[in-house]
Coordinates of C-alpha atoms and ligand atoms in Angstrom, one line a residue:
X1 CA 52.2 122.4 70.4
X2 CA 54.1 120.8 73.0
X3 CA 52.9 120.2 76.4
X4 CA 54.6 122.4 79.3
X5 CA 58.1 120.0 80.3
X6 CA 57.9 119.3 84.0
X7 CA 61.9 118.6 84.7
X8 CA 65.0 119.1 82.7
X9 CA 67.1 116.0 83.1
X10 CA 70.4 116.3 81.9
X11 CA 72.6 113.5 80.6
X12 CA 76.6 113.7 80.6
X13 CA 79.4 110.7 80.5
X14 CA 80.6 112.5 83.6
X15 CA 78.1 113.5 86.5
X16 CA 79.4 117.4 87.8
X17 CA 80.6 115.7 91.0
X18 CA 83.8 113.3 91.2
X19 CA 83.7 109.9 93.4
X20 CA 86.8 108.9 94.6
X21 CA 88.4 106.7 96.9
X22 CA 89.0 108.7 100.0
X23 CA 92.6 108.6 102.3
X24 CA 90.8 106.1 104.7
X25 CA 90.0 103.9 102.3
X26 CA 86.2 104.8 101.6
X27 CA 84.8 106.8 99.3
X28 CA 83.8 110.2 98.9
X29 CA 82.0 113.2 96.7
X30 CA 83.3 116.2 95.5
X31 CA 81.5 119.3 93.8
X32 CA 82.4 120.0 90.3
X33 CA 83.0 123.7 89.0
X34 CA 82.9 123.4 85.1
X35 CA 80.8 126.3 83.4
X36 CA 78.6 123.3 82.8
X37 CA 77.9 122.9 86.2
X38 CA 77.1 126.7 86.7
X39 CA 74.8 126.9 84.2
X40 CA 72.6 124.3 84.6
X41 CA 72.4 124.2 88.3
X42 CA 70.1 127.0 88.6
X43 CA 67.6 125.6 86.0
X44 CA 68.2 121.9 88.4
X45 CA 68.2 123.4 91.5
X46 CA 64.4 123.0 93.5
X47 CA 62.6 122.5 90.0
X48 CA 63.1 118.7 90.8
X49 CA 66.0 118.4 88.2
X50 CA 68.0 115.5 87.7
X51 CA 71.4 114.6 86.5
X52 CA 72.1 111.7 85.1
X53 CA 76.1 110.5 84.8
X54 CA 78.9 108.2 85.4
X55 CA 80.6 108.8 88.8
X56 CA 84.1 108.5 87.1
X57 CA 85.0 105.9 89.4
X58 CA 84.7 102.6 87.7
X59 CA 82.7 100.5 88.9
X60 CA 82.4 101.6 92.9
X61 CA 79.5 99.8 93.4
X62 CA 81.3 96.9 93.1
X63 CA 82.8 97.7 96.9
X64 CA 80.7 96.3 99.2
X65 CA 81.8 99.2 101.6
X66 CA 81.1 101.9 98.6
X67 CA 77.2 103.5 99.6
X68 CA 77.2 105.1 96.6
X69 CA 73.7 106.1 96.8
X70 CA 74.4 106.8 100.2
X71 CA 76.8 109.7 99.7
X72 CA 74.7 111.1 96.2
X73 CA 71.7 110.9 98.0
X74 CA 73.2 113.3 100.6
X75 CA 75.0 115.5 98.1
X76 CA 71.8 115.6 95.7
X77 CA 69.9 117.2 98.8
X78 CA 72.3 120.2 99.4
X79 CA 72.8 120.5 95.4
X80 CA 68.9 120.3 95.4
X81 CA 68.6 118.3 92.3
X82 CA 68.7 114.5 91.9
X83 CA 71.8 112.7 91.0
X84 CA 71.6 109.1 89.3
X85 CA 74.9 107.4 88.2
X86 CA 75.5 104.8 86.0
X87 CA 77.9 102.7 87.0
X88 CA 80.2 101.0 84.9
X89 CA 83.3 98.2 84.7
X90 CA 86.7 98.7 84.3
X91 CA 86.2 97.1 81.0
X92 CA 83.5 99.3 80.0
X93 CA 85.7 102.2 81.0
X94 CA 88.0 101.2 78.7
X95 CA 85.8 100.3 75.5
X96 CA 83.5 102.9 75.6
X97 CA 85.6 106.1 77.1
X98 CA 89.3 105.3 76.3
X99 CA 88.6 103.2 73.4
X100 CA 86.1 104.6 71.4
X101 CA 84.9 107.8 72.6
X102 CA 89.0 109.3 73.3
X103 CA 90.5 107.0 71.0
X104 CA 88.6 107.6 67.9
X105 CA 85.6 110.3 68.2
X106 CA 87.8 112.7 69.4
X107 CA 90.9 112.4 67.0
X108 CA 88.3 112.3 64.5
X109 CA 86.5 115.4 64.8
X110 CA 89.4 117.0 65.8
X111 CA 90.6 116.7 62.1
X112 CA 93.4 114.5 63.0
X113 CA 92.7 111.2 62.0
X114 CA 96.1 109.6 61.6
X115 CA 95.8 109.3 65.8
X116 CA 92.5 107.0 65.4
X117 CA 92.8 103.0 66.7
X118 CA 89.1 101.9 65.0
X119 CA 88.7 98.9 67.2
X120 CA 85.4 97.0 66.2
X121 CA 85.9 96.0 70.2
X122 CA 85.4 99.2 71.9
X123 CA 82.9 100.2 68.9
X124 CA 80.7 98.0 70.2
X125 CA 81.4 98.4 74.3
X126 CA 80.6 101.7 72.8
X127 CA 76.8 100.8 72.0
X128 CA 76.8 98.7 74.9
X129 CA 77.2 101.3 77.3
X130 CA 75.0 103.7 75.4
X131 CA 72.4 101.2 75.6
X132 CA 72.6 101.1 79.4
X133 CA 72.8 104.8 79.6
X134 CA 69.5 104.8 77.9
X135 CA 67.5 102.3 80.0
X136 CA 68.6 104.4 83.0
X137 CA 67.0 108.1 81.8
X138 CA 64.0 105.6 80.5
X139 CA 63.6 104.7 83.9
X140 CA 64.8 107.6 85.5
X141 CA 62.3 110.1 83.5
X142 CA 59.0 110.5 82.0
X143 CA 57.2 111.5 79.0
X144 CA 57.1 115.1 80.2
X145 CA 60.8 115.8 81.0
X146 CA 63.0 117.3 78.7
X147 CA 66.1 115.2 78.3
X148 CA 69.0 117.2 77.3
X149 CA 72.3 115.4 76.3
X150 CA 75.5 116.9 76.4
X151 CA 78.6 115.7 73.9
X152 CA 80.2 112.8 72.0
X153 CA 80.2 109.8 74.2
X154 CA 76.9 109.6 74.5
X155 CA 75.7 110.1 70.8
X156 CA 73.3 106.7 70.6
X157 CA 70.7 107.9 73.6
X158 CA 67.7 109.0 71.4
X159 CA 68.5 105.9 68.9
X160 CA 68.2 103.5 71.9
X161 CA 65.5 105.1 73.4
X162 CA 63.2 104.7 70.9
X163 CA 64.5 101.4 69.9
X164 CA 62.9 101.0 73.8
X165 CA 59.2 102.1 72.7
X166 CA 60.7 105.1 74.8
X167 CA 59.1 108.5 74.3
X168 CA 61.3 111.7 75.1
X169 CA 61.3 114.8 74.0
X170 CA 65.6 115.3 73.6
X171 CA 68.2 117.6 72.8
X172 CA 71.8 117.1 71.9
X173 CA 74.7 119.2 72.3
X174 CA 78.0 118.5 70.7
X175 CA 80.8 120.3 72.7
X176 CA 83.9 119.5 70.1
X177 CA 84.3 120.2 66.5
X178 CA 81.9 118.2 63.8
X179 CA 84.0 117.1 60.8
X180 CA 83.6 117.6 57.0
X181 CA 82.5 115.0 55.3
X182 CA 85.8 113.7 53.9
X183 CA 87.1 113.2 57.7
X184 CA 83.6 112.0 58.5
X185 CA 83.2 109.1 56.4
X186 CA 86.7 107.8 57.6
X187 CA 84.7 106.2 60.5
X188 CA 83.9 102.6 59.6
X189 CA 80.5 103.1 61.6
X190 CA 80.0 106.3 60.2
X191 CA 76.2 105.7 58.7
X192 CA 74.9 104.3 61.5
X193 CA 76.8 107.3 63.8
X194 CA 74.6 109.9 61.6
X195 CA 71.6 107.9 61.8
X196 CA 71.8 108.2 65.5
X197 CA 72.2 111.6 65.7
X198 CA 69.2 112.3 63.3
X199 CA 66.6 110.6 65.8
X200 CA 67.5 113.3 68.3
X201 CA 64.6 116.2 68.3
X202 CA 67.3 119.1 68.2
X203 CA 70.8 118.7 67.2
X204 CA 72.9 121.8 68.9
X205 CA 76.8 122.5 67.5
X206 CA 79.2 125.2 68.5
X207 CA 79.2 126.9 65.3
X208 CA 77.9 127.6 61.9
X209 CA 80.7 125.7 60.6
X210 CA 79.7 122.6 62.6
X211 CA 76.3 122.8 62.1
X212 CA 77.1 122.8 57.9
X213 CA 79.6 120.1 58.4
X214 CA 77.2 117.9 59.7
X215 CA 75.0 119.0 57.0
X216 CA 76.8 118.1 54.2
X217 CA 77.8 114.6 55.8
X218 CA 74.0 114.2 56.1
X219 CA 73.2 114.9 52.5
X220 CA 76.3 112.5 51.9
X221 CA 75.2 109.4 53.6
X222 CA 71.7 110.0 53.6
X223 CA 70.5 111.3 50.5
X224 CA 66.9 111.2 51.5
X225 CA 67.8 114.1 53.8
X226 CA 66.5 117.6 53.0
X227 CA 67.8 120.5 55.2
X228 CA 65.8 124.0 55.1
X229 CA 65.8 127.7 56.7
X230 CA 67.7 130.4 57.4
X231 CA 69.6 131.6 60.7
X232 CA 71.1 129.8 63.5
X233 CA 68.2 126.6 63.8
X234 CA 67.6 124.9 60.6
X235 CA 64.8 122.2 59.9
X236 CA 66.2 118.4 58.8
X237 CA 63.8 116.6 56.9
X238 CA 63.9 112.8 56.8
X239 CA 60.9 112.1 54.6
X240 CA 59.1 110.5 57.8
X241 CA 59.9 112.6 60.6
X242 CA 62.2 116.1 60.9
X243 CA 64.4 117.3 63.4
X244 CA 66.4 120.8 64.0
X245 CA 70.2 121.2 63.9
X246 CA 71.6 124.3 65.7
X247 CA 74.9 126.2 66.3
X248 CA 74.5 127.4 70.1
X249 CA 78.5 128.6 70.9
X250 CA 79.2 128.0 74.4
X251 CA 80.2 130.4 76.6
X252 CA 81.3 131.1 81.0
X253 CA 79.9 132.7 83.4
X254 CA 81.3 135.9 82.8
X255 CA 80.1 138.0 85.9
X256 CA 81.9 135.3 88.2
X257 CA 85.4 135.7 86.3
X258 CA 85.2 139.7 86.2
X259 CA 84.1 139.9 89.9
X260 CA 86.5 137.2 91.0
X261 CA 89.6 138.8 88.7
X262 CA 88.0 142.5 90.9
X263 CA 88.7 140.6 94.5
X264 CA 91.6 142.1 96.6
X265 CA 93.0 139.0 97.4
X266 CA 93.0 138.1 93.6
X267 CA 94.2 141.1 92.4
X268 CA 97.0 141.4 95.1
X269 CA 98.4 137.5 93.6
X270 CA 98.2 139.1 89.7
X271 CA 100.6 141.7 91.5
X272 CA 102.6 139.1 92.9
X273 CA 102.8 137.0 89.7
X274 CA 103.7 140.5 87.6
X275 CA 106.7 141.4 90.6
X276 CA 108.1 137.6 90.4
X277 CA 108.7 138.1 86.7
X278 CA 109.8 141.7 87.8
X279 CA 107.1 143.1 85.8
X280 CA 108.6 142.1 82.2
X281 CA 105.4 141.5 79.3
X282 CA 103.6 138.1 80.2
X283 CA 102.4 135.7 77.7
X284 CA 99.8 133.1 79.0
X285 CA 99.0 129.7 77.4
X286 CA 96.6 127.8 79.6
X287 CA 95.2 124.6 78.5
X288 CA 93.8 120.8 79.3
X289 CA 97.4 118.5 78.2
X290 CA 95.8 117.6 75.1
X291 CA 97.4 117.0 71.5
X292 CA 94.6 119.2 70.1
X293 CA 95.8 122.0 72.1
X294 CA 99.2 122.8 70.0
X295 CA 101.3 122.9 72.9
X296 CA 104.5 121.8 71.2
X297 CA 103.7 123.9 68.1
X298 CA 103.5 127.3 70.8
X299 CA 106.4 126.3 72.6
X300 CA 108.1 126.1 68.7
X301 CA 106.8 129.5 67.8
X302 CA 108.4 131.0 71.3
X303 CA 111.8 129.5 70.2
X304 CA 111.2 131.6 66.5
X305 CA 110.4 134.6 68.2
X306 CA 113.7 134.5 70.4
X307 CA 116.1 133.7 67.4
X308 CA 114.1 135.8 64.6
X309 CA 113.6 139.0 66.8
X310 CA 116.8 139.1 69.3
X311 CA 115.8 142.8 70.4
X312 CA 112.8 140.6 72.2
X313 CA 115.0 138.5 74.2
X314 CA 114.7 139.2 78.1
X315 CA 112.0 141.4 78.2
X316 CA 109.0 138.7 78.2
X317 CA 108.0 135.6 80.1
X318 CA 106.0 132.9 78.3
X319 CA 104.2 130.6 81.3
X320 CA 102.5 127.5 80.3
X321 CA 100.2 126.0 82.6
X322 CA 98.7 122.5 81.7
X323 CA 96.1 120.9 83.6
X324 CA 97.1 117.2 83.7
X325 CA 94.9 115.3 81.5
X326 CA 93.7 111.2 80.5
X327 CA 97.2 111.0 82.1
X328 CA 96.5 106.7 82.2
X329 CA 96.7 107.0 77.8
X330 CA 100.5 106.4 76.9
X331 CA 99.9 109.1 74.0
X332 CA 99.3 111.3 76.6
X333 CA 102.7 110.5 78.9
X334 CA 104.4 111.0 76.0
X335 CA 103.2 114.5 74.8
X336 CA 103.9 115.2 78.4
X337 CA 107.7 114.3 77.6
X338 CA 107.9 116.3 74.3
X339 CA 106.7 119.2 76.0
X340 CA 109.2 119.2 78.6
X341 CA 112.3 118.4 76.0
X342 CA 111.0 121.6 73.8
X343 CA 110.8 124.1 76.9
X344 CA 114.3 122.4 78.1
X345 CA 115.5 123.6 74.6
X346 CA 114.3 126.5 74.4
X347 CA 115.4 127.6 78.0
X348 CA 118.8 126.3 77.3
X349 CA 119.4 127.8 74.6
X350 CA 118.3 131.4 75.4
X351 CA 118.8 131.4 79.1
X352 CA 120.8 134.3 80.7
X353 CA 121.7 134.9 84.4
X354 CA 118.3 136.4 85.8
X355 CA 116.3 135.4 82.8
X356 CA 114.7 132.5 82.0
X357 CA 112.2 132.7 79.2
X358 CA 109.3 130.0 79.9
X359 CA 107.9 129.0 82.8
X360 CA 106.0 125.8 83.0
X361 CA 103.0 124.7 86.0
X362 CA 102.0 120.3 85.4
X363 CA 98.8 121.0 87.4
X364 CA 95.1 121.8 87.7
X365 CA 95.3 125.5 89.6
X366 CA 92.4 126.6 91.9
X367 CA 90.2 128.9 90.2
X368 CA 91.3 132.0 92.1
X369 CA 95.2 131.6 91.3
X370 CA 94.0 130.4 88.1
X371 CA 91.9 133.8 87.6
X372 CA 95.3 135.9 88.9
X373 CA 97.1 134.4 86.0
X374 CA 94.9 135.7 83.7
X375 CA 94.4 138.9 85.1
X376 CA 98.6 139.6 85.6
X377 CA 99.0 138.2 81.7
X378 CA 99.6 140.8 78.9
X379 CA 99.1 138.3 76.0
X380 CA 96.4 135.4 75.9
X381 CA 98.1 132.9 73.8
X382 CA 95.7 130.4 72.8
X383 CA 96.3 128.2 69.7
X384 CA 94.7 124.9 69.6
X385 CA 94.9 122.9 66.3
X386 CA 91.1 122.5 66.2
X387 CA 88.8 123.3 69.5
X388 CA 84.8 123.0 69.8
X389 CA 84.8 126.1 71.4
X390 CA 87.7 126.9 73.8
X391 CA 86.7 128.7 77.0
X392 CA 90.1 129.5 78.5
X393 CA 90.1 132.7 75.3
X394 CA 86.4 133.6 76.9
X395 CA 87.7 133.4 80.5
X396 CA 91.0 135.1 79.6
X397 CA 88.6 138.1 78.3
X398 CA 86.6 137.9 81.2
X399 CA 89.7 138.4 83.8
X400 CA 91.2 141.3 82.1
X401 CA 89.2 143.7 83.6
X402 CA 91.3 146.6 83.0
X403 CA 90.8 146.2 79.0
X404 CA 94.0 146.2 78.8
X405 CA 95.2 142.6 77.1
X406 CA 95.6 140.7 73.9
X407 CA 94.0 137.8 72.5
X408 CA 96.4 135.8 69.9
X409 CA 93.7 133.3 68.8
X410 CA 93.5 130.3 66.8
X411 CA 91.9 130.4 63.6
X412 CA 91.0 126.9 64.3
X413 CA 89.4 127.5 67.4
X414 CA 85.2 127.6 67.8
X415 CA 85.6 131.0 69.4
X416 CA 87.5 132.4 66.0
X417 CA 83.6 132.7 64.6
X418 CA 82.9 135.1 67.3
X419 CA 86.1 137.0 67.9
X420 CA 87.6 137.4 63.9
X421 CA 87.2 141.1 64.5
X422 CA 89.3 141.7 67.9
X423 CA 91.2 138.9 67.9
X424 CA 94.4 138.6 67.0
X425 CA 93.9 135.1 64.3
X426 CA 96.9 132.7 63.7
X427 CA 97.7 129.8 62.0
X428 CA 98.3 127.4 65.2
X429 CA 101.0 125.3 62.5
X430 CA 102.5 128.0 61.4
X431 CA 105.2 129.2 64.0
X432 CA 106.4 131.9 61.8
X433 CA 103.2 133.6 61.6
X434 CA 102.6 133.1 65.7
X435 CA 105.9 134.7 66.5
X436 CA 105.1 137.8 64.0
X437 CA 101.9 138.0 65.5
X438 CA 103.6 138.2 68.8
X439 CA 106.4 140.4 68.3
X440 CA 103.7 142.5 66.8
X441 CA 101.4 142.7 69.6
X442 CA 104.3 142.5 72.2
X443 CA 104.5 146.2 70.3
X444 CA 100.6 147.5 70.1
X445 CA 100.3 150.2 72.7
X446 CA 98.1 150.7 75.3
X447 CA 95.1 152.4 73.3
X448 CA 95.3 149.8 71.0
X449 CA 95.0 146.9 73.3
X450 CA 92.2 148.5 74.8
X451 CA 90.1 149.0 71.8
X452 CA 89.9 145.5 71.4
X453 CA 89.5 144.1 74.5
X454 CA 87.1 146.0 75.4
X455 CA 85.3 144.7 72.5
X456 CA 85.7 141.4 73.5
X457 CA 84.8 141.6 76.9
X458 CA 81.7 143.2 75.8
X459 CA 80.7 140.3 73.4
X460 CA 81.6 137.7 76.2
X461 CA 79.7 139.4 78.6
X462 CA 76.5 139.6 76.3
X463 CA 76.9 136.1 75.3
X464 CA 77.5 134.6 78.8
X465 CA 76.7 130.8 79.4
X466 CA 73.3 131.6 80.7
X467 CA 72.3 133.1 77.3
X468 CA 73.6 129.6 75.7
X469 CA 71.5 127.4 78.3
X470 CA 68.7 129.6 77.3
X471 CA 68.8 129.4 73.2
X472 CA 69.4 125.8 73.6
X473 CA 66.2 125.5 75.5
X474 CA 64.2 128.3 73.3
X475 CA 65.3 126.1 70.4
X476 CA 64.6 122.9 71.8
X477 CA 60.7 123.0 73.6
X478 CA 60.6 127.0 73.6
X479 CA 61.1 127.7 76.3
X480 CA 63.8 129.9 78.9
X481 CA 66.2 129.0 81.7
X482 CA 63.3 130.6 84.0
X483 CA 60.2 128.7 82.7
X484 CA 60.6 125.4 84.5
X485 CA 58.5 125.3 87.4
X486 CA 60.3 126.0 91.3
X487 CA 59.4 122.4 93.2
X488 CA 56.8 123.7 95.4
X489 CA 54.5 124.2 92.1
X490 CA 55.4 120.8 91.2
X491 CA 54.7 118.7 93.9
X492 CA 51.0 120.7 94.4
X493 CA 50.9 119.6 90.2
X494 CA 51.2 116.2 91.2
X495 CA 49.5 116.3 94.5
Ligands
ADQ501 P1 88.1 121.4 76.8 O1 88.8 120.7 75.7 O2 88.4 120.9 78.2 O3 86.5 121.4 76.6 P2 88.3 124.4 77.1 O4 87.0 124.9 76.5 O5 89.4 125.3 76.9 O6 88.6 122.9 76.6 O7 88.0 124.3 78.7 C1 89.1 124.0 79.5 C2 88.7 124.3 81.0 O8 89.7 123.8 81.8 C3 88.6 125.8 81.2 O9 87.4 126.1 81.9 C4 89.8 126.2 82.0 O10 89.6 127.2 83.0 C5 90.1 124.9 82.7 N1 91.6 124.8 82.9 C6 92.5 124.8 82.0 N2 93.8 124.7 82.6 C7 93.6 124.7 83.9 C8 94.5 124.6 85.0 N3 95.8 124.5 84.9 N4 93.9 124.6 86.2 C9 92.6 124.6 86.4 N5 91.7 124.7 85.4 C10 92.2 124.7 84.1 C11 85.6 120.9 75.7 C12 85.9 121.2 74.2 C13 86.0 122.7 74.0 C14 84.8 123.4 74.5 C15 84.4 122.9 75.9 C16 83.0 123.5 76.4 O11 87.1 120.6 73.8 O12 86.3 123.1 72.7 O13 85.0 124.8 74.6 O14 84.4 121.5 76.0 O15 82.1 123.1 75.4

């Protein structure tokens, strides 16, 4: 049996603050608020946690005027748990997050391979930057931590780490889709990307589906590979050593969107939203500007409900609201522009004096207004082409607090596994089908909508992020969210 792990020590290509070049020139911090964030800094917090991350600055420490440690050291005391960066170039950057990690891992597994650039180059800026990743949590952690790594651009850590003579005890959690192996073995690196995976000690997916994917490219390229059990943790084994693969779905903090959808103030902007629109049906797409997100394909199926169903036409508002995203990627810029040429179209063509049928926000909303949205919206329309997971249909649930809303999901989404029942489930490609699906549920009455999301809300709230933190870690050194010792107990330990 494992001994008792002292600290958690969590590992992410992004620290949950943001450096950035302040108006005067200098440089400041600023707290995250990803679910993330909320989840783990409990389990940090005063239990002498650490975080271990790139700034997303490249390369500040470069500025003579940057203190860097300076400014963590000072946020690390209010956040009371250490940050460590890792600080890397602007070629770096490039190689290992635009290159390799955004430019092929994440087409990959999202299924859409025709949008990977498998540059050798950044493959092996890739490793480069992994490798120095590694030497910091070896020297930034001991044998009795656990170290838990979080997503796809840092899937070499437990690889390098023992290729160090490094001892940890390490978890890894893949936040986007793993593919089947006929996408898989596209990658020209893809052997020694599975061989790095198997030297973690627990392998954690989103779903079942993920978890078997991975499975089944195991068995492929590694033949020795046996994988056993029954339920959500199976057993790998590699002949010399075994390790556990998981399906741990992510989830929000869904106290904090109900109450915050409950405040006055938030309620009273829903109302506002709802008057503006001069209360006509809302339908809400709220996403990260990402390809995989099926923007232009929603904005399509709109235009098919307008011309197949004219009865529809004025008494809705689709609004859109994309969180500007990897904006420096030219693919990007330019799924920006077809985004705005397909609203302009559809807007022009079914326009009428007082009525314009989508509305469109290019920017990251505070999460109050962002909350209001959700609550004032009659129809969650959320149809990515492939997603991990895809919080926005958990936080959407979690904001209606009335029960009185629709979920149009993707089939393709993570969240699908979990919602198939109350759901509505659509083809994301297949516009006909969306715009049935809406001019359907445009129709449900209330005690219809109700039935199900009240259903839904009850299986976010039961499966809230704390409960994922906490089967991660059950899975992982058995133990809970609560179990790691409050500071006080650990200094007197190593007093
Ligand atoms: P993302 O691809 O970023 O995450 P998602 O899970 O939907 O996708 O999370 C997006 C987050 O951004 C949500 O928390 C949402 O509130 C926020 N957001 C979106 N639009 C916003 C806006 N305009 N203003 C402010 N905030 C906005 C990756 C994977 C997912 C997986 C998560 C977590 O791709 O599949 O669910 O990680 O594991």
């Amino acid at each position: 049996m494992d001994s008792e792990p002292r600290r958690l020590v969590v590992v992410s290509n992004r620290l949950p603050v943001a450096l950035r070049e302040a108006a005067d020139g200098g440089w400041e911090v600023k707290a995250g608020a990803g679910g993330l964030v909320t989840a783990l800094a409990p389990v940090l917090r005063n239990r002498g946690g650490v975080w271990i991350g790139w700034s997303g600055a490249p390369d500040p420490a470069a500025d003579p005027a940057a203190d860097v440690d300076g400014l963590l050291a000072r946020f690390s005391a209010e956040a009371g748990y250490d940050l460590r960066t890792v600080s890397l170039t602007r070629e770096e950057v490039d190689g290992y997050y635009s290159g390799f990690s955004n430019g092929v891992i994440w087409p990959l597994f999202h299924d859409l391979q025709t949008r990977c650039r498998f540059d050798p180059d950044c493959w092996r800026t890739y490793l480069d930057v992994n490798f120095k990743f590694a030497e910091i949590v070896a020297r930034r952690t001991t044998a009795d931590d656990y170290v838990w790594i979080q997503d796809y651009h840092l899937m070499h850590q437990a690889f390098f780490l023992k290729s160090m003579g490094v001892k940890r005890r390490t978890g890894f959690f893949l936040h986007i889709p793993f593919p089947p192996p006929d996408i898989f073995i596209k990658l020209p690196w893809r052997w020694k990307v599975i061989k790095a995976l198997t030297e973690f000690d627990l392998v954690g997916f989103q779903t079942l589906q993920d978890r078997r994917n991975f499975a089944a490219c195991l068995r492929r390229l590694m033949p020795e590979a046996k994988v056993s059990g029954r339920g959500a943790v199976v057993t790998a084994d590699m002949g010399n050593r075994r390790f556990r693969l998981g399906a741990f779905p992510i989830s929000i903090d869904f106290q904090q969107f109900d109450a915050m959808a409950r405040r006055d103030d938030v309620a009273g902007e829903a109302f506002k939203i709802r008057e503006a629109l001069r209360h006509r049906k809302i339908i809400l797409g709220v996403d990260r500007l990402d390809y995989t997100k099926g923007i232009p394909e929603r904005i399509r199926a709109i235009g098919t409900l307008l011309r197949r169903y004219p009865d529809i036409q004025g008494t809705f508002n689709f609004v859109q609201i994309a969180v500007p995203s990897r904006e420096e990627v030219g693919e990007y810029r330019e799924l920006r522009t077809e985004i705005e040429q397909l609203i302009g179209r559809v807007n022009g063509e079914f326009s009428f004096p007082g009525w314009v049928p989508v509305h469109y926000h290019y920017r990251s909303l505070p999460h109050d207004e962002l909350v209001a949205y959700y609550a004032a919206a009659d129809i969650g329309l959320v149809t990515p082409l492939r997603d991990g997971m895809n919080l926005v249909a958990k936080e959407y649930c979690a904001a209606s607090t009335d029960g009185d809303g629709v979920l149009i999901l993707s089939e393709f989404a993570g969240a699908a596994a979990q919602f198939q029942r109350d759901a509505y489930l659509v083809n994301p490609y297949d516009t006909e089908g969306v715009a049935r699906a809406l001019h359907r549920t445009l129709h449900w009455d209330k005690a219809q909508r109700v039935e199900h999301m009240t259903r839904l809300r009850e299986q976010v709230r039961r499966n809230d992020i704390f409960r994922w933190v906490d089967s991660f870690l059950k899975a992982g050194i058995s133990r809970r969210l609560g179990d790691f010792p409050e500071a006080e107990t650990l200094r007197l330990g190593r007093g």
